[in-house]
XYZ file of C-alpha atoms in Angstrom:
523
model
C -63.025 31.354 -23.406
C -66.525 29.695 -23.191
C -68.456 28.382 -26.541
C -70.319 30.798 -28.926
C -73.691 29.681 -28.726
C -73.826 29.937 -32.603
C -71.497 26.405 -32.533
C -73.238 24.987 -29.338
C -76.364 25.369 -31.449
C -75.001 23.872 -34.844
C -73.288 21.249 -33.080
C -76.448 20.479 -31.173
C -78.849 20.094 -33.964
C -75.812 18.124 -36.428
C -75.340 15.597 -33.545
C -79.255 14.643 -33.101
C -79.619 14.453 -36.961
C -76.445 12.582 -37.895
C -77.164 9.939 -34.769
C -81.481 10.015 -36.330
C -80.006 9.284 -39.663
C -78.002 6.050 -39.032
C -79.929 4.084 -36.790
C -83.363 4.775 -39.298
C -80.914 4.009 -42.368
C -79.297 0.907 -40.274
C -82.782 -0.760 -39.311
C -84.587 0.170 -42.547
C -81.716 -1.223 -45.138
C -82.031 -4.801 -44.715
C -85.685 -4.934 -44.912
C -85.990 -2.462 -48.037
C -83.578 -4.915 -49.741
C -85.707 -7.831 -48.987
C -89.536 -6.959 -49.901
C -88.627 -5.201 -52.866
C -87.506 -8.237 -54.852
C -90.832 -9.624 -54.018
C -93.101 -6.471 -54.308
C -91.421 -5.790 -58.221
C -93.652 -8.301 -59.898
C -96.476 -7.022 -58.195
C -96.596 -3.811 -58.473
C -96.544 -4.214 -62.504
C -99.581 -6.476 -62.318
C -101.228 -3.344 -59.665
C -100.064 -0.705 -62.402
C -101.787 -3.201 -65.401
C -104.746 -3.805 -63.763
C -104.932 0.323 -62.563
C -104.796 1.233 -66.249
C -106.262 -1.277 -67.690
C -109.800 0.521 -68.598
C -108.291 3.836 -69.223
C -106.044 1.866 -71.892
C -108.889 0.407 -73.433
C -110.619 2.753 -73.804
C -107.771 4.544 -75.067
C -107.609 1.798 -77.652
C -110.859 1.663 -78.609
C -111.632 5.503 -79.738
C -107.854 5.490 -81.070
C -107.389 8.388 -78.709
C -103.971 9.256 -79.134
C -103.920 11.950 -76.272
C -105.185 9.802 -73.702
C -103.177 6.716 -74.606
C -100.066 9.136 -73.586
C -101.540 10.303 -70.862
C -101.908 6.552 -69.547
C -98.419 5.888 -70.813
C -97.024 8.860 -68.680
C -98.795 7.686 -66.022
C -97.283 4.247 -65.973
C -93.702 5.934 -66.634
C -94.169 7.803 -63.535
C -93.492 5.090 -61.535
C -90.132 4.076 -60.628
C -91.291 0.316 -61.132
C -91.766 0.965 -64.901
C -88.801 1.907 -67.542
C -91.552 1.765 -70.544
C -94.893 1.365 -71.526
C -96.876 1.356 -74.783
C -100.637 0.834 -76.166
C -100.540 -0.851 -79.308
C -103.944 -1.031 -81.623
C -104.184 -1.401 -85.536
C -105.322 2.326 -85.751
C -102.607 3.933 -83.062
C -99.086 4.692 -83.865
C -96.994 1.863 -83.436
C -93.338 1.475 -83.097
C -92.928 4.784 -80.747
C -89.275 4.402 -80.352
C -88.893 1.876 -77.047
C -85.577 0.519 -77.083
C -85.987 -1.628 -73.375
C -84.854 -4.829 -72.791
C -88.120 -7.343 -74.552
C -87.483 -9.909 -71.601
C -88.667 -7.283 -69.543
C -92.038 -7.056 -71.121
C -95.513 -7.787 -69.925
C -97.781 -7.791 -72.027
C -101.746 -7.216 -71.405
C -104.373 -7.775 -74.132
C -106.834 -5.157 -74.567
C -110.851 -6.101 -75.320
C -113.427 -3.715 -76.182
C -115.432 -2.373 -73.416
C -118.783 -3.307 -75.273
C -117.502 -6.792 -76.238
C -115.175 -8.559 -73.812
C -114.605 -11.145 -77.108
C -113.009 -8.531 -79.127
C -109.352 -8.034 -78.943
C -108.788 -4.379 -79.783
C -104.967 -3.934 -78.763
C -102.024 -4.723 -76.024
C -100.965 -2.829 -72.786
C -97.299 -3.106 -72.549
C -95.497 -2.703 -69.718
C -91.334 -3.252 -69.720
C -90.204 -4.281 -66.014
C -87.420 -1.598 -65.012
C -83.935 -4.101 -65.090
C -82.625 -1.944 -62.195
C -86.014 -2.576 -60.199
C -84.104 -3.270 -56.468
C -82.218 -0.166 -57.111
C -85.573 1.612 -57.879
C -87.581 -0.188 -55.370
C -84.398 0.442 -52.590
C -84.869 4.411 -53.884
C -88.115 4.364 -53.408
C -88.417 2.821 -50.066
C -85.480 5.602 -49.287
C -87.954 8.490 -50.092
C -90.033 6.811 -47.280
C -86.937 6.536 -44.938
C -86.107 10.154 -45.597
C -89.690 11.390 -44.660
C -88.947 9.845 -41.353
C -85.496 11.781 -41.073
C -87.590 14.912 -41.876
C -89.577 14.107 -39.252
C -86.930 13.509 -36.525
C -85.514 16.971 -37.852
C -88.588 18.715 -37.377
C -88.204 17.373 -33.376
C -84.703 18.212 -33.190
C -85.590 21.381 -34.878
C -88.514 21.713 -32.012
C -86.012 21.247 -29.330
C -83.124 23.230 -30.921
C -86.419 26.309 -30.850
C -87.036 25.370 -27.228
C -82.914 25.504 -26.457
C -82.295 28.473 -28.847
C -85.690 30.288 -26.761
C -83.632 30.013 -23.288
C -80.315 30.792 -24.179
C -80.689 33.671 -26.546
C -84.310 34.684 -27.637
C -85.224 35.597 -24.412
C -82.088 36.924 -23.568
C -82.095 39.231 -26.204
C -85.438 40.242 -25.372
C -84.800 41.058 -22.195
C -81.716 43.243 -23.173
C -83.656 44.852 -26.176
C -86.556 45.943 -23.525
C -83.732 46.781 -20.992
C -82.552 49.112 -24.270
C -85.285 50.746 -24.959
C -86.506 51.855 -21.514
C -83.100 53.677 -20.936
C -83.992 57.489 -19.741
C -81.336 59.445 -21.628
C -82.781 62.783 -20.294
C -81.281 62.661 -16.768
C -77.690 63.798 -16.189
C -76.542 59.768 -15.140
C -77.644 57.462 -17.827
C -79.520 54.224 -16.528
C -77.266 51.167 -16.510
C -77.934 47.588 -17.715
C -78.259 44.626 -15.156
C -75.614 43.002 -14.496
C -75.651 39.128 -15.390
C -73.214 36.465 -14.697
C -73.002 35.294 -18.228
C -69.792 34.611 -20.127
C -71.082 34.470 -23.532
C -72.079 36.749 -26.056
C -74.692 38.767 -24.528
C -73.016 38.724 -21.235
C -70.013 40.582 -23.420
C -72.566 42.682 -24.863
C -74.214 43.808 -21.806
C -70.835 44.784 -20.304
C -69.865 46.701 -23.974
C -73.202 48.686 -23.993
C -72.847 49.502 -20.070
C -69.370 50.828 -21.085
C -70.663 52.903 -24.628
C -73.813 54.541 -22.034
C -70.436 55.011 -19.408
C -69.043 57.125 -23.077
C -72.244 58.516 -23.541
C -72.516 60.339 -20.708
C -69.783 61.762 -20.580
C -70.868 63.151 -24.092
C -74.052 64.140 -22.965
C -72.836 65.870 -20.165
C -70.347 67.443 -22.376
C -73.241 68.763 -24.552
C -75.524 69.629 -21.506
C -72.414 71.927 -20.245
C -72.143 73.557 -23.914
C -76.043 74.283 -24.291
C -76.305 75.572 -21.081
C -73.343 77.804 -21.916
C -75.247 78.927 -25.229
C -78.215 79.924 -23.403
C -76.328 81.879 -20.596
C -74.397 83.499 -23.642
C -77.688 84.258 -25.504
C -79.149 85.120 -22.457
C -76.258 87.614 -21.856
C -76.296 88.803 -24.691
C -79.632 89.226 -25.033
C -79.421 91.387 -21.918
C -77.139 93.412 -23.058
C -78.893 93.733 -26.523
C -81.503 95.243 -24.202
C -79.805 97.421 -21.924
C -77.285 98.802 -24.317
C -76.937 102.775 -24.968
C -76.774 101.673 -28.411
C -79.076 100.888 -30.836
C -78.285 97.245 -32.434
C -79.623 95.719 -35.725
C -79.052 92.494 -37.403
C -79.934 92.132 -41.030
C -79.594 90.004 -44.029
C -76.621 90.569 -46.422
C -79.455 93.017 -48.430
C -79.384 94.948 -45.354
C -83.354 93.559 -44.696
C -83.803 93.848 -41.284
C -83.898 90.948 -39.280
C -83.735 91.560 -35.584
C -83.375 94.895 -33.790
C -83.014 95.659 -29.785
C -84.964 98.719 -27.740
C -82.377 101.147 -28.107
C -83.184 101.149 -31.428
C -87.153 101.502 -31.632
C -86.609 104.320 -29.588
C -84.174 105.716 -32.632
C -86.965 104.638 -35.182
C -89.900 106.283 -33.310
C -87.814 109.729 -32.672
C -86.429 110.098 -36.444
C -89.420 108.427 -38.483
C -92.401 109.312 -36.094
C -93.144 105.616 -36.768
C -94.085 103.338 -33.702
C -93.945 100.173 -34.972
C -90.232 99.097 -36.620
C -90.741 97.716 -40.337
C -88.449 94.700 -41.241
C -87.385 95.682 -44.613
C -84.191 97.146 -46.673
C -85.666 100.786 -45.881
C -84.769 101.129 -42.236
C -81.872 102.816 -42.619
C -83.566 105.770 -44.495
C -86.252 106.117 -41.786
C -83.290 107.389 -39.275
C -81.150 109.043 -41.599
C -80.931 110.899 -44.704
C -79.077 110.589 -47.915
C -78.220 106.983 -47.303
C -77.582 105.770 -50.189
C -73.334 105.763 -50.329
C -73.432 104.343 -46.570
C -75.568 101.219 -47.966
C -73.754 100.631 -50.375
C -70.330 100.920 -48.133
C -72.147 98.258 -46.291
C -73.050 95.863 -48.934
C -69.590 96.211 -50.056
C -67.789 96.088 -47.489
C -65.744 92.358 -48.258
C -64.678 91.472 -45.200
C -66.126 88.707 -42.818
C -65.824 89.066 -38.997
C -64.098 92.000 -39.521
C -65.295 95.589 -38.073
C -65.613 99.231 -39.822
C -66.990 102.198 -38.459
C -68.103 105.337 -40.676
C -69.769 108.707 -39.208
C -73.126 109.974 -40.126
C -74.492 113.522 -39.690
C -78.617 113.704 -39.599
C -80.511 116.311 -40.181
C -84.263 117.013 -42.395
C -83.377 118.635 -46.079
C -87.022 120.388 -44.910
C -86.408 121.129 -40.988
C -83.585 123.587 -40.893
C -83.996 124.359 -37.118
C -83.458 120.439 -36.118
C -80.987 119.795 -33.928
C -78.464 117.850 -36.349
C -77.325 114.591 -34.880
C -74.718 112.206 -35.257
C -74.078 109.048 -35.198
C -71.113 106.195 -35.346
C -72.316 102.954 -37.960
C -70.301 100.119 -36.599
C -71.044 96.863 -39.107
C -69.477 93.321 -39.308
C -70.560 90.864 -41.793
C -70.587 86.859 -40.185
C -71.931 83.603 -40.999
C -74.460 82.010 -39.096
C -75.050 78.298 -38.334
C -76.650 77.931 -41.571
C -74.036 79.394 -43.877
C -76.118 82.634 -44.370
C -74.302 85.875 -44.041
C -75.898 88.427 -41.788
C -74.593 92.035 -40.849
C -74.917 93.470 -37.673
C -74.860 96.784 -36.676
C -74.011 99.077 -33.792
C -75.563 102.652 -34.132
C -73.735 104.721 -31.457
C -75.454 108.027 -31.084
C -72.180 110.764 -30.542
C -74.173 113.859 -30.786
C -73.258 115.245 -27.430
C -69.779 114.608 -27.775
C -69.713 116.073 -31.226
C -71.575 119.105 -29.760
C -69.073 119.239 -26.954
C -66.136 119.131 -29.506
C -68.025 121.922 -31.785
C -68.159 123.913 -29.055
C -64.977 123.814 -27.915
C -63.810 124.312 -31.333
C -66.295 127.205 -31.173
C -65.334 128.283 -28.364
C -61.329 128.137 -29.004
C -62.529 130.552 -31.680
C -64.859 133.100 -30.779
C -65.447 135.639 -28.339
C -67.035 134.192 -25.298
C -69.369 137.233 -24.964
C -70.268 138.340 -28.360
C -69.440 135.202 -30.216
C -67.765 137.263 -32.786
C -64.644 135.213 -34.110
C -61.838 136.163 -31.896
C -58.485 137.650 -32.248
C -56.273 134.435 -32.468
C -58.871 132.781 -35.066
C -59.554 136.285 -37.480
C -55.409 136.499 -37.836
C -55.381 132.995 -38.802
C -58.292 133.373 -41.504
C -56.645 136.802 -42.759
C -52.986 135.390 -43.116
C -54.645 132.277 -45.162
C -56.476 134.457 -47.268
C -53.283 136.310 -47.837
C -51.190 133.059 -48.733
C -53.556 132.764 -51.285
C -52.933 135.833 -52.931
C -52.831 135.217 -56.726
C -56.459 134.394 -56.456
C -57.627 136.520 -53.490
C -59.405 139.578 -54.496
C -59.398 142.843 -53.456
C -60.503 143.300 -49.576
C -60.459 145.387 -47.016
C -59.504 145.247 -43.181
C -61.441 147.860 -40.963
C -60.032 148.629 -37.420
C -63.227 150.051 -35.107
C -63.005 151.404 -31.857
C -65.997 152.605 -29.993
C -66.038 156.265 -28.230
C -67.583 156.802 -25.460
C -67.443 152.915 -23.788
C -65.008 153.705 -21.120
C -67.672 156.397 -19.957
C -70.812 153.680 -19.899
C -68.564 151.205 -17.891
C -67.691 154.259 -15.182
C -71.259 155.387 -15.145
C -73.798 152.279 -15.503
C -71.285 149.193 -14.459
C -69.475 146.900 -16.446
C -72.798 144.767 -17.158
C -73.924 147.606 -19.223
C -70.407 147.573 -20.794
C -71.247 143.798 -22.063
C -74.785 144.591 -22.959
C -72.892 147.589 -25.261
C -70.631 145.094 -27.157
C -73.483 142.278 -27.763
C -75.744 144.985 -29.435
C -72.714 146.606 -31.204
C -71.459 143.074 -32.711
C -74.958 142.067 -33.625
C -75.076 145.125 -35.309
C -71.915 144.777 -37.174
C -73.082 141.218 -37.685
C -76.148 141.713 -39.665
C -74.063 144.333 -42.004
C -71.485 142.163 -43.242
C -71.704 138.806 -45.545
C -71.313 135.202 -44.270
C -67.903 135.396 -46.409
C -66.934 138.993 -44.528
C -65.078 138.373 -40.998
C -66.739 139.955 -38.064
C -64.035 140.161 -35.049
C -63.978 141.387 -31.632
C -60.178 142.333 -31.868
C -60.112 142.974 -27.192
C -61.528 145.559 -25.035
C -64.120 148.203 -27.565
C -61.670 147.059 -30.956
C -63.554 145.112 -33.901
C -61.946 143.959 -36.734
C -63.729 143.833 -39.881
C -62.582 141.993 -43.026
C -64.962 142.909 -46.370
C -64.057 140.541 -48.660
C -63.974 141.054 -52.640
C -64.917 145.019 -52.697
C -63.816 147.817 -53.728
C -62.840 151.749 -52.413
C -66.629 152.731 -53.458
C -68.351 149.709 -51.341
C -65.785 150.128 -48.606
C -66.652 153.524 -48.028
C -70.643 152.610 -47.944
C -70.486 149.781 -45.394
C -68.010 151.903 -43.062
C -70.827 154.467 -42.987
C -73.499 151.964 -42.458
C -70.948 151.076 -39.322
C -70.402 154.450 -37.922
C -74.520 155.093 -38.354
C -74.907 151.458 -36.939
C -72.843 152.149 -34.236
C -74.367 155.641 -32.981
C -77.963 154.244 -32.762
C -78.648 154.384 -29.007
C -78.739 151.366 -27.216
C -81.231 151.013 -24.469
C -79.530 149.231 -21.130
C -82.987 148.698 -19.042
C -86.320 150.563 -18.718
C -84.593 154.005 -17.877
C -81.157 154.047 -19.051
C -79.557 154.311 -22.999
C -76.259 153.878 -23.831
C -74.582 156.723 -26.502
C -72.069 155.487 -28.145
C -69.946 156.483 -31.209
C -67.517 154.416 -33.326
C -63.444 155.427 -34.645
C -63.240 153.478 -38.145
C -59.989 152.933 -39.703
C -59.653 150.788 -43.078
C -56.997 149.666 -45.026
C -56.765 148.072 -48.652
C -54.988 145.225 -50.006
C -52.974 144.720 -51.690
C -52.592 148.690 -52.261
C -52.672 149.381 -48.662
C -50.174 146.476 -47.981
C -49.576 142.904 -48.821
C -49.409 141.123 -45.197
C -51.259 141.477 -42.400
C -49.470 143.371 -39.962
C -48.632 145.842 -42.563
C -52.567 146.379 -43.303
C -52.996 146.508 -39.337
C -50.828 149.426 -38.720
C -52.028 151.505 -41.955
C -55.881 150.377 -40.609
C -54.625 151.652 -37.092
C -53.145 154.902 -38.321
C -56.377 155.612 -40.535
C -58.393 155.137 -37.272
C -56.272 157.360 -35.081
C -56.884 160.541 -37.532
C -60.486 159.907 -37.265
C -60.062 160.473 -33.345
C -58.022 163.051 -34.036
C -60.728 164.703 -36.001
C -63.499 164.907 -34.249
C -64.579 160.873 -33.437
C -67.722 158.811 -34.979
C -66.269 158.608 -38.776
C -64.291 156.265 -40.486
C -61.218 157.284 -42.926
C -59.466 154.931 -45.461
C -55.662 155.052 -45.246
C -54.234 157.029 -48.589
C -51.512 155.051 -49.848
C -48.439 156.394 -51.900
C -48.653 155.742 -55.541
């Protein structure tokens, strides 16, 4: 494995500083050692005759201040291990403890009057002077090692510039110009280099060779999210349904066509308000299914409830209905929304009434018919501790037979939708109105008595014999055969208040037609 360039470097610049070192240490040594014997004596005499004024004068004014800052001066230099200024006014004695042989000793005159002795300069050789003067000449040598570092640290900036400044320039630019937007990420030159960067070229080639595949990975996923929300934004659109997302207050959030058109029909609103009121503009009396909604627990997890709708103030609207479909979910940003699928089911809950209707009632007079008035009677009667007094009232119309021979059986039809209309608007909603086959009716009067009985049967039989025009030029006569029966005196189950209804109704043909009689029961 080749050399890190880290320890080519460091072993570089050691090498030319170690080799710098000795030979300036090797040809300086000897000739340090030599001069400074001979340059000690000297230099005191230099630093005497430097200071010289500045210590008289210091002498003279007995200025203590600048006397030490002549003394620290002198002390600065390696040469000197003490100093003092002595005078008969400054402080004497100040505590030097060096070697007296050492000492040289300069007399001070006055600067006005070279004849007047005013103090001494003294000045204590250091003992170790070659030592100092060696250290001192050192400082000098090591100035020139700084300098042959600052070359070798020139070159080593040169060397480190071509192998891996540059380098790594070139790579970072090579970085940073990389198109990630295209499918096939751009790859890094290929260099033959067996060091670091050469490893790290090959390392990022093989992370962009990852990240492709990543970003490729993602491309395929977002693409699939916008088909999806494409899709299902289509079908948002084109669905029979009408589809709402809201908050979890139920505030409306989002809402496809199907349902504007739902908003403009039932609120006569064109424009769709987003608020927590929507559900009220399309139906009535909303307040239970909202709160089934709100409550409703589960997450991701469906329910379905049926609505009926129809204006408190428009009885003659056509009542709709509708299925509520809502599932609660959480969307990417932990909020909970509910959606919901209003399925409009008014023709197939029309279709069902009316074959419920139709499965019982008369398909021409739309009377309740024979199968469906037994069934009501008989559950009446199983009822009987709390079923009042009622009576059951067998009709039979005289006369039809003749209008069907003489004027066609379309007459016949028009006769039975007048006569049940008739009978219709006589009775009560809680009364049943039958067509029992052929001319029979059967009429149940609930919760009366023999008195009221009597005064509806004649309201029938007068009803009944009202002529009944069957186009510009022809009438229909017609007279009516009313037999009734009373429970519970006339019988306590049906069949027996059928026959006793049926016998009453055959004396009245016996008698002379267009009556009614009331079967007379033993007491």
């Amino acid at each position: 494995m080749s050399m890190k360039i880290n320890i080519k470097l460091t072993l570089l610049v050691a090498l030319v500083a170690i080799v710098s070192s000795i030979l300036i240490s090797l040809l300086s040594y000897s000739h340090i050692l030599k001069s400074s014997q001979q340059e000690a004596d000297q230099t005191i005499k230099s630093l005497a005759a430097t200071v010289y004024n500045t210590a008289a004068a210091a002498a003279y004014l007995n200025d203590e201040p600048l006397a030490n800052d002549v003394i620290s001066g002198l002390l600065k230099n390696a040469v000197v291990e003490c100093a003092d200024i002595t005078s008969p006014k400054l402080k004497q004695a100040r505590g030097i403890h060096c070697d007296q042989n050492q000492l040289h000793s300069e007399p001070l005159y006055s600067p006005f009057n070279a004849n007047e002795k005013i103090g001494n300069l003294l000045i204590y050789k250091n003992i170790n002077f070659v030592k100092e003067k060696v250290l001192t000449q050192v400082t000098s040598t090591i100035i020139n090692i700084f300098t042959i570092v600052f070359i070798i640290a020139l070159c080593t900036l040169f060397t480190t510039y071509l192998l891996v400044s540059h380098p790594i320039a070139m790579l970072a630019d090579e970085l940073e110009n990389i198109d990630f937007s295209h499918e096939e990420t751009d790859r890094l030159k290929k260099q033959s280099r067996n060091d670091e960067l050469g490893l790290i070229r090959s390392i990022v080639n093989k992370m962009l060779a990852k990240l492709d595949e990543r970003l490729q990975h993602e491309r395929n996923l977002s693409t699939q999210k916008e088909k999806l929300a494409s899709n299902f934004k289509m079908i948002c659109d084109i669905s029979t349904n009408a589809l709402v997302v809201t908050d979890e207050k139920l505030n409306l959030l989002s809402v496809n066509p199907k349902f504007k058109e739902l908003w403009l029909k039932n609120s006569g609103q064109h424009e769709v308000v987003y608020d927590h009121n929507w559900l009220e503009k399309i139906s009535f009396e909303v307040d239970e299914i909202k709160q089934k909604i709100l409550d409703f627990p589960k997450l991701n997890t469906s329910q379905t409830i049926e609505i009926e709708v129809r204006k408190p103030s428009d009885t003659d609207m056509e009542a709709q209905w509708f299925n509520l479909t809502y599932n609660k979910a959480e969307n990417m940003f932990g909020e909970i929304n509910i959606f919901v699928i209003i399925s409009d089911i008014t023709e197939a809950r029309q279709k069902l009434l009316l074959t419920e209707f139709e499965a019982d009632h008369d398909t021409l007079t739309h009377l309740k018919n024979r199968r469906s008035a037994r069934r009501m009677i008989e559950k009446i009667l199983d009822s009987s501790e709390l079923t009042p007094e009622f009576a059951l009232l067998l009709v039979d119309l005289d006369g039809f037979k003749a209008v069907n021979d003489t004027f066609g059986h379309d007459a016949g039809d028009t006769v039975l939708i007048e006569v049940a209309n008739r009978y219709r608007k006589l009775t009560r909603k809680s009364d049943i109105v039958c067509r029992w086959g052929g001319d029979e009716f059967l009429i149940v009067l609930t919760n009366v008595n023999r008195t009221e009985v009597e005064i509806i049967a004649e309201k029938l039989v007068q009803a009944t014999a009202v002529p009944i025009p069957l186009d510009d030029t022809n009438t229909a006569y017609i007279g009516s055969s009313i037999g009734a029966a009373l429970y519970p005196k006339s019988g306590k189950d049906f069949d027996k208040l059928f026959d006793h209804a049926d016998h009453a109704m055959y004396q009245v043909k016996k008698q002379g037609k267009n009556a009614y009689a009331i079967y007379q029961w033993q007491d």
